[in-house]
């Protein structure tokens, strides 16, 4: 999986991805990432990439030209590389994801869809956004990470890259993969305990020490359901409808 992030703050992206599990995956060549500076594509003699919005209003807008040229350069690099690699996936359209609070809200299901791609392009906006005309021409997916406003698309792009990367085969080791269960069936993870058996007068639920694997599994499933009902009634309702059963 190769992530291309088009941004005015490339250092933010590269330093964000250069740690922990993603760093290990990049060193192993399982995932690749590059941050492309949109400013490198401006034709303005003062390197300007923004201007005032027509009609007035607060803030500045990113202009169409540098965003368009930057996107086209990355798309054509991808196509060239595919042709060199012996036409693998050649001609396949590459998704261009614009991260914006006006997008569809990102979830685990979307992460699974994105993980099927070989290359993903993220377009990060800043200021008050990007000229609508270039968005119409290059963007395939509008994606938000939740109903709040951030200063730019870099953190959302990194959030999505993290969630997608951990689904790419080989990125996680076995222990890490076990964590996948959280949203797997639309339920939250059950509570977990480690040593010591008693801490602050609190005992580990005795069933976990019983050695009865079937009972443990039943208990965990019950806890997942209870926890989802309590903490995320919206997810619980969805789970109940999808499983068409009562608890
Ligand atoms: Cl994707 N971008 C920005 N700028 N703010 C956000 C967001 C994205 N998702 C939630 N807030």
mmCIF file of C-alpha atoms and ligand atoms in Angstrom:
data_model
loop_
_atom_site.group_PDB
_atom_site.id
_atom_site.type_symbol
_atom_site.label_atom_id
_atom_site.label_comp_id
_atom_site.label_asym_id
_atom_site.label_seq_id
_atom_site.Cartn_x
_atom_site.Cartn_y
_atom_site.Cartn_z
ATOM 1 C CA UNK A 1 0.000 0.000 0.000
ATOM 2 C CA UNK A 2 1.368 3.381 -1.054
ATOM 3 C CA UNK A 3 -0.082 6.535 0.576
ATOM 4 C CA UNK A 4 0.435 9.902 -1.135
ATOM 5 C CA UNK A 5 -0.430 12.945 0.979
ATOM 6 C CA UNK A 6 -0.801 16.293 -0.793
ATOM 7 C CA UNK A 7 -0.283 18.991 1.808
ATOM 8 C CA UNK A 8 1.203 22.386 2.643
ATOM 9 C CA UNK A 9 2.808 20.777 5.736
ATOM 10 C CA UNK A 10 4.761 17.732 4.552
ATOM 11 C CA UNK A 11 6.922 17.570 7.708
ATOM 12 C CA UNK A 12 3.828 17.110 9.854
ATOM 13 C CA UNK A 13 2.833 14.037 7.831
ATOM 14 C CA UNK A 14 6.277 12.430 7.686
ATOM 15 C CA UNK A 15 7.018 12.962 11.387
ATOM 16 C CA UNK A 16 3.566 11.627 12.287
ATOM 17 C CA UNK A 17 4.090 8.402 10.332
ATOM 18 C CA UNK A 18 7.706 7.862 11.370
ATOM 19 C CA UNK A 19 7.011 6.099 14.666
ATOM 20 C CA UNK A 20 5.972 2.807 16.142
ATOM 21 C CA UNK A 21 4.079 0.240 14.088
ATOM 22 C CA UNK A 22 3.819 2.308 10.919
ATOM 23 C CA UNK A 23 7.543 3.022 10.972
ATOM 24 C CA UNK A 24 8.263 -0.705 11.270
ATOM 25 C CA UNK A 25 5.884 -1.457 8.367
ATOM 26 C CA UNK A 26 7.577 1.183 6.206
ATOM 27 C CA UNK A 27 11.035 -0.187 7.014
ATOM 28 C CA UNK A 28 9.814 -3.623 5.962
ATOM 29 C CA UNK A 29 8.403 -2.184 2.737
ATOM 30 C CA UNK A 30 4.842 -3.321 3.486
ATOM 31 C CA UNK A 31 3.569 0.228 3.312
ATOM 32 C CA UNK A 32 5.029 3.326 1.669
ATOM 33 C CA UNK A 33 4.181 6.962 2.266
ATOM 34 C CA UNK A 34 5.202 10.228 0.682
ATOM 35 C CA UNK A 35 4.143 13.774 1.526
ATOM 36 C CA UNK A 36 3.985 16.025 -1.527
ATOM 37 C CA UNK A 37 4.219 19.770 -0.972
ATOM 38 C CA UNK A 38 1.423 21.499 -2.901
ATOM 39 C CA UNK A 39 3.431 24.738 -2.765
ATOM 40 C CA UNK A 40 6.075 23.156 -5.029
ATOM 41 C CA UNK A 41 3.497 23.268 -7.835
ATOM 42 C CA UNK A 42 2.466 26.922 -7.688
ATOM 43 C CA UNK A 43 3.173 28.985 -10.792
ATOM 44 C CA UNK A 44 2.973 32.200 -8.742
ATOM 45 C CA UNK A 45 6.286 34.059 -8.596
ATOM 46 C CA UNK A 46 5.887 34.610 -4.850
ATOM 47 C CA UNK A 47 5.041 30.934 -4.220
ATOM 48 C CA UNK A 48 1.502 31.931 -3.230
ATOM 49 C CA UNK A 49 -1.096 29.118 -3.015
ATOM 50 C CA UNK A 50 -4.076 30.977 -1.499
ATOM 51 C CA UNK A 51 -6.318 33.936 -2.271
ATOM 52 C CA UNK A 52 -9.481 35.709 -1.066
ATOM 53 C CA UNK A 53 -12.851 34.060 -1.683
ATOM 54 C CA UNK A 54 -15.107 35.636 -4.326
ATOM 55 C CA UNK A 55 -18.197 37.070 -2.638
ATOM 56 C CA UNK A 56 -16.234 37.987 0.462
ATOM 57 C CA UNK A 57 -16.148 36.356 3.868
ATOM 58 C CA UNK A 58 -13.531 35.316 6.358
ATOM 59 C CA UNK A 59 -10.255 33.624 5.535
ATOM 60 C CA UNK A 60 -8.394 32.510 2.454
ATOM 61 C CA UNK A 61 -8.926 29.692 -0.005
ATOM 62 C CA UNK A 62 -6.389 27.351 -1.576
ATOM 63 C CA UNK A 63 -6.324 28.077 -5.304
ATOM 64 C CA UNK A 64 -7.181 25.542 -7.968
ATOM 65 C CA UNK A 65 -3.963 25.590 -10.042
ATOM 66 C CA UNK A 66 -1.372 24.279 -7.549
ATOM 67 C CA UNK A 67 -3.784 21.645 -6.207
ATOM 68 C CA UNK A 68 -4.634 20.478 -9.729
ATOM 69 C CA UNK A 69 -1.044 20.325 -10.963
ATOM 70 C CA UNK A 70 0.128 18.554 -7.803
ATOM 71 C CA UNK A 71 -2.634 15.930 -8.071
ATOM 72 C CA UNK A 72 -1.970 15.353 -11.788
ATOM 73 C CA UNK A 73 1.774 14.953 -11.151
ATOM 74 C CA UNK A 74 1.160 12.292 -8.478
ATOM 75 C CA UNK A 75 -1.434 10.469 -10.613
ATOM 76 C CA UNK A 76 0.915 10.399 -13.586
ATOM 77 C CA UNK A 77 3.809 9.113 -11.411
ATOM 78 C CA UNK A 78 1.564 6.293 -10.213
ATOM 79 C CA UNK A 79 0.584 5.391 -13.773
ATOM 80 C CA UNK A 80 4.208 5.477 -14.975
ATOM 81 C CA UNK A 81 5.313 3.239 -12.126
ATOM 82 C CA UNK A 82 2.523 0.767 -12.881
ATOM 83 C CA UNK A 83 3.516 0.588 -16.528
ATOM 84 C CA UNK A 84 7.128 -0.076 -15.543
ATOM 85 C CA UNK A 85 5.923 -2.762 -13.120
ATOM 86 C CA UNK A 86 4.505 -4.626 -16.106
ATOM 87 C CA UNK A 87 1.016 -3.098 -16.372
ATOM 88 C CA UNK A 88 -0.120 -4.392 -12.967
ATOM 89 C CA UNK A 89 -3.316 -2.475 -12.192
ATOM 90 C CA UNK A 90 -2.457 -0.087 -15.072
ATOM 91 C CA UNK A 91 -5.339 2.148 -16.049
ATOM 92 C CA UNK A 92 -7.127 1.511 -12.756
ATOM 93 C CA UNK A 93 -8.416 4.826 -11.385
ATOM 94 C CA UNK A 94 -6.707 5.896 -8.150
ATOM 95 C CA UNK A 95 -8.938 7.220 -5.386
ATOM 96 C CA UNK A 96 -8.316 10.830 -4.402
ATOM 97 C CA UNK A 97 -9.631 11.395 -0.882
ATOM 98 C CA UNK A 98 -10.354 14.961 0.188
ATOM 99 C CA UNK A 99 -10.391 15.117 3.978
ATOM 100 C CA UNK A 100 -13.031 17.615 5.004
ATOM 101 C CA UNK A 101 -15.650 18.028 7.741
ATOM 102 C CA UNK A 102 -18.174 18.000 4.859
ATOM 103 C CA UNK A 103 -17.368 14.388 3.979
ATOM 104 C CA UNK A 104 -18.890 11.027 4.833
ATOM 105 C CA UNK A 105 -17.879 10.077 8.382
ATOM 106 C CA UNK A 106 -14.976 7.607 8.439
ATOM 107 C CA UNK A 107 -15.589 4.235 10.095
ATOM 108 C CA UNK A 108 -14.116 0.729 10.234
ATOM 109 C CA UNK A 109 -16.090 -0.351 7.178
ATOM 110 C CA UNK A 110 -14.592 2.481 5.119
ATOM 111 C CA UNK A 111 -11.129 1.540 6.430
ATOM 112 C CA UNK A 112 -11.708 -1.993 5.120
ATOM 113 C CA UNK A 113 -12.706 -0.631 1.695
ATOM 114 C CA UNK A 114 -9.644 1.623 1.464
ATOM 115 C CA UNK A 115 -7.365 -1.247 2.542
ATOM 116 C CA UNK A 116 -8.233 -3.058 -0.715
ATOM 117 C CA UNK A 117 -6.548 -0.328 -2.783
ATOM 118 C CA UNK A 118 -2.876 -0.362 -3.791
ATOM 119 C CA UNK A 119 -2.461 3.412 -3.766
ATOM 120 C CA UNK A 120 -4.414 6.159 -2.019
ATOM 121 C CA UNK A 121 -4.069 9.903 -2.507
ATOM 122 C CA UNK A 122 -5.071 12.234 0.331
ATOM 123 C CA UNK A 123 -5.699 15.899 -0.333
ATOM 124 C CA UNK A 124 -5.335 18.074 2.780
ATOM 125 C CA UNK A 125 -7.034 21.454 2.787
ATOM 126 C CA UNK A 126 -6.071 24.450 4.866
ATOM 127 C CA UNK A 127 -7.378 27.947 5.465
ATOM 128 C CA UNK A 128 -11.096 28.020 4.633
ATOM 129 C CA UNK A 129 -10.804 25.183 2.125
ATOM 130 C CA UNK A 130 -10.088 24.696 -1.576
ATOM 131 C CA UNK A 131 -11.576 26.242 -4.734
ATOM 132 C CA UNK A 132 -14.619 24.090 -5.556
ATOM 133 C CA UNK A 133 -13.750 23.763 -9.260
ATOM 134 C CA UNK A 134 -10.606 21.697 -8.707
ATOM 135 C CA UNK A 135 -12.375 19.476 -6.166
ATOM 136 C CA UNK A 136 -15.013 18.682 -8.808
ATOM 137 C CA UNK A 137 -12.278 17.564 -11.189
ATOM 138 C CA UNK A 138 -9.991 15.451 -8.980
ATOM 139 C CA UNK A 139 -11.770 14.230 -5.851
ATOM 140 C CA UNK A 140 -13.362 10.760 -5.767
ATOM 141 C CA UNK A 141 -14.161 10.555 -2.014
ATOM 142 C CA UNK A 142 -15.050 13.226 0.560
ATOM 143 C CA UNK A 143 -14.197 11.925 4.037
ATOM 144 C CA UNK A 144 -14.560 13.451 7.531
ATOM 145 C CA UNK A 145 -13.253 11.930 10.763
ATOM 146 C CA UNK A 146 -16.075 13.296 12.930
ATOM 147 C CA UNK A 147 -18.312 16.237 13.672
ATOM 148 C CA UNK A 148 -15.804 18.800 14.886
ATOM 149 C CA UNK A 149 -13.566 21.274 13.112
ATOM 150 C CA UNK A 150 -9.784 20.930 12.832
ATOM 151 C CA UNK A 151 -7.270 23.424 11.473
ATOM 152 C CA UNK A 152 -6.342 21.259 8.499
ATOM 153 C CA UNK A 153 -6.631 17.877 6.858
ATOM 154 C CA UNK A 154 -3.237 16.514 7.988
ATOM 155 C CA UNK A 155 -4.378 14.898 11.252
ATOM 156 C CA UNK A 156 -7.457 13.342 9.594
ATOM 157 C CA UNK A 157 -5.246 11.953 6.795
ATOM 158 C CA UNK A 158 -2.922 10.421 9.396
ATOM 159 C CA UNK A 159 -5.867 8.958 11.315
ATOM 160 C CA UNK A 160 -7.168 7.288 8.157
ATOM 161 C CA UNK A 161 -3.694 6.062 7.155
ATOM 162 C CA UNK A 162 -3.243 4.486 10.606
ATOM 163 C CA UNK A 163 -6.622 2.728 10.529
ATOM 164 C CA UNK A 164 -6.083 1.468 6.955
ATOM 165 C CA UNK A 165 -2.450 0.399 7.494
ATOM 166 C CA UNK A 166 -3.250 -1.916 10.371
ATOM 167 C CA UNK A 167 -5.559 -3.834 8.014
ATOM 168 C CA UNK A 168 -2.807 -4.381 5.433
ATOM 169 C CA UNK A 169 -1.487 -7.968 5.726
ATOM 170 C CA UNK A 170 1.865 -8.098 7.528
ATOM 171 C CA UNK A 171 1.637 -4.700 9.221
ATOM 172 C CA UNK A 172 0.555 -6.137 12.574
ATOM 173 C CA UNK A 173 2.041 -9.146 14.305
ATOM 174 C CA UNK A 174 -0.264 -11.800 15.790
ATOM 175 C CA UNK A 175 -0.601 -10.157 19.203
ATOM 176 C CA UNK A 176 -1.482 -6.837 17.639
ATOM 177 C CA UNK A 177 -3.984 -8.438 15.257
ATOM 178 C CA UNK A 178 -6.011 -9.750 18.177
ATOM 179 C CA UNK A 179 -7.078 -6.163 18.773
ATOM 180 C CA UNK A 180 -9.056 -6.246 15.533
ATOM 181 C CA UNK A 181 -12.009 -7.732 17.343
ATOM 182 C CA UNK A 182 -13.160 -4.389 18.764
ATOM 183 C CA UNK A 183 -15.397 -3.246 15.925
ATOM 184 C CA UNK A 184 -15.450 -6.547 14.115
ATOM 185 C CA UNK A 185 -19.075 -7.387 14.658
ATOM 186 C CA UNK A 186 -20.144 -3.856 15.446
ATOM 187 C CA UNK A 187 -19.586 -4.389 19.176
ATOM 188 C CA UNK A 188 -17.093 -2.825 21.574
ATOM 189 C CA UNK A 189 -14.292 -4.837 23.129
ATOM 190 C CA UNK A 190 -14.908 -6.658 26.458
ATOM 191 C CA UNK A 191 -12.943 -5.552 29.590
ATOM 192 C CA UNK A 192 -9.528 -7.136 30.125
ATOM 193 C CA UNK A 193 -7.393 -7.856 33.197
ATOM 194 C CA UNK A 194 -3.780 -8.751 33.909
ATOM 195 C CA UNK A 195 -1.747 -9.480 37.043
ATOM 196 C CA UNK A 196 -2.017 -8.963 39.968
ATOM 197 C CA UNK A 197 -5.229 -10.886 40.707
ATOM 198 C CA UNK A 198 -6.232 -8.338 43.324
ATOM 199 C CA UNK A 199 -5.468 -4.629 42.959
ATOM 200 C CA UNK A 200 -6.926 -1.806 45.118
ATOM 201 C CA UNK A 201 -9.185 -4.451 46.686
ATOM 202 C CA UNK A 202 -10.586 -5.262 43.251
ATOM 203 C CA UNK A 203 -10.694 -8.870 42.135
ATOM 204 C CA UNK A 204 -10.351 -10.084 38.565
ATOM 205 C CA UNK A 205 -13.700 -11.637 37.531
ATOM 206 C CA UNK A 206 -13.278 -15.255 38.791
ATOM 207 C CA UNK A 207 -14.556 -16.799 35.556
ATOM 208 C CA UNK A 208 -11.389 -15.598 33.799
ATOM 209 C CA UNK A 209 -9.325 -17.765 36.195
ATOM 210 C CA UNK A 210 -11.595 -20.816 35.784
ATOM 211 C CA UNK A 211 -9.749 -22.257 32.789
ATOM 212 C CA UNK A 212 -13.113 -22.962 31.130
ATOM 213 C CA UNK A 213 -12.567 -21.476 27.662
ATOM 214 C CA UNK A 214 -16.188 -21.820 26.583
ATOM 215 C CA UNK A 215 -17.421 -19.999 29.705
ATOM 216 C CA UNK A 216 -14.793 -17.293 29.205
ATOM 217 C CA UNK A 217 -15.919 -16.747 25.609
ATOM 218 C CA UNK A 218 -19.568 -16.521 26.686
ATOM 219 C CA UNK A 219 -18.711 -14.058 29.434
ATOM 220 C CA UNK A 220 -16.688 -11.884 27.070
ATOM 221 C CA UNK A 221 -19.437 -11.775 24.470
ATOM 222 C CA UNK A 222 -21.987 -10.828 27.163
ATOM 223 C CA UNK A 223 -19.670 -8.074 28.415
ATOM 224 C CA UNK A 224 -19.176 -6.772 24.868
ATOM 225 C CA UNK A 225 -22.923 -6.529 24.417
ATOM 226 C CA UNK A 226 -23.501 -4.877 27.825
ATOM 227 C CA UNK A 227 -20.678 -2.429 27.292
ATOM 228 C CA UNK A 228 -21.905 -1.458 23.831
ATOM 229 C CA UNK A 229 -25.457 -0.960 25.152
ATOM 230 C CA UNK A 230 -24.194 1.258 27.977
ATOM 231 C CA UNK A 231 -21.538 3.295 26.201
ATOM 232 C CA UNK A 232 -22.693 3.346 22.587
ATOM 233 C CA UNK A 233 -26.469 2.923 22.441
ATOM 234 C CA UNK A 234 -26.325 3.950 18.749
ATOM 235 C CA UNK A 235 -24.018 1.028 17.892
ATOM 236 C CA UNK A 236 -26.058 -1.299 20.091
ATOM 237 C CA UNK A 237 -29.285 -0.519 18.185
ATOM 238 C CA UNK A 238 -27.528 -1.097 14.882
ATOM 239 C CA UNK A 239 -26.080 -4.399 16.112
ATOM 240 C CA UNK A 240 -29.511 -5.538 17.341
ATOM 241 C CA UNK A 241 -31.163 -4.706 14.035
ATOM 242 C CA UNK A 242 -28.450 -6.440 12.053
ATOM 243 C CA UNK A 243 -28.472 -9.543 14.207
ATOM 244 C CA UNK A 244 -32.250 -9.504 14.531
ATOM 245 C CA UNK A 245 -32.242 -10.870 18.046
ATOM 246 C CA UNK A 246 -32.927 -9.566 21.562
ATOM 247 C CA UNK A 247 -30.733 -9.219 24.642
HETATM 248 CL CL1 LIG B 1 -11.343 15.451 7.459
HETATM 249 N N1 LIG B 1 -10.747 17.951 8.079
HETATM 250 C C1 LIG B 1 -10.845 19.026 8.864
HETATM 251 N N2 LIG B 1 -10.178 20.133 8.508
HETATM 252 N N3 LIG B 1 -11.560 19.047 9.969
HETATM 253 C C2 LIG B 1 -12.206 17.926 10.284
HETATM 254 C C3 LIG B 1 -12.161 16.770 9.504
HETATM 255 C C4 LIG B 1 -11.413 16.814 8.393
HETATM 256 N N4 LIG B 1 -12.920 15.816 10.083
HETATM 257 C C5 LIG B 1 -13.405 16.381 11.162
HETATM 258 N N5 LIG B 1 -12.998 17.646 11.289
#
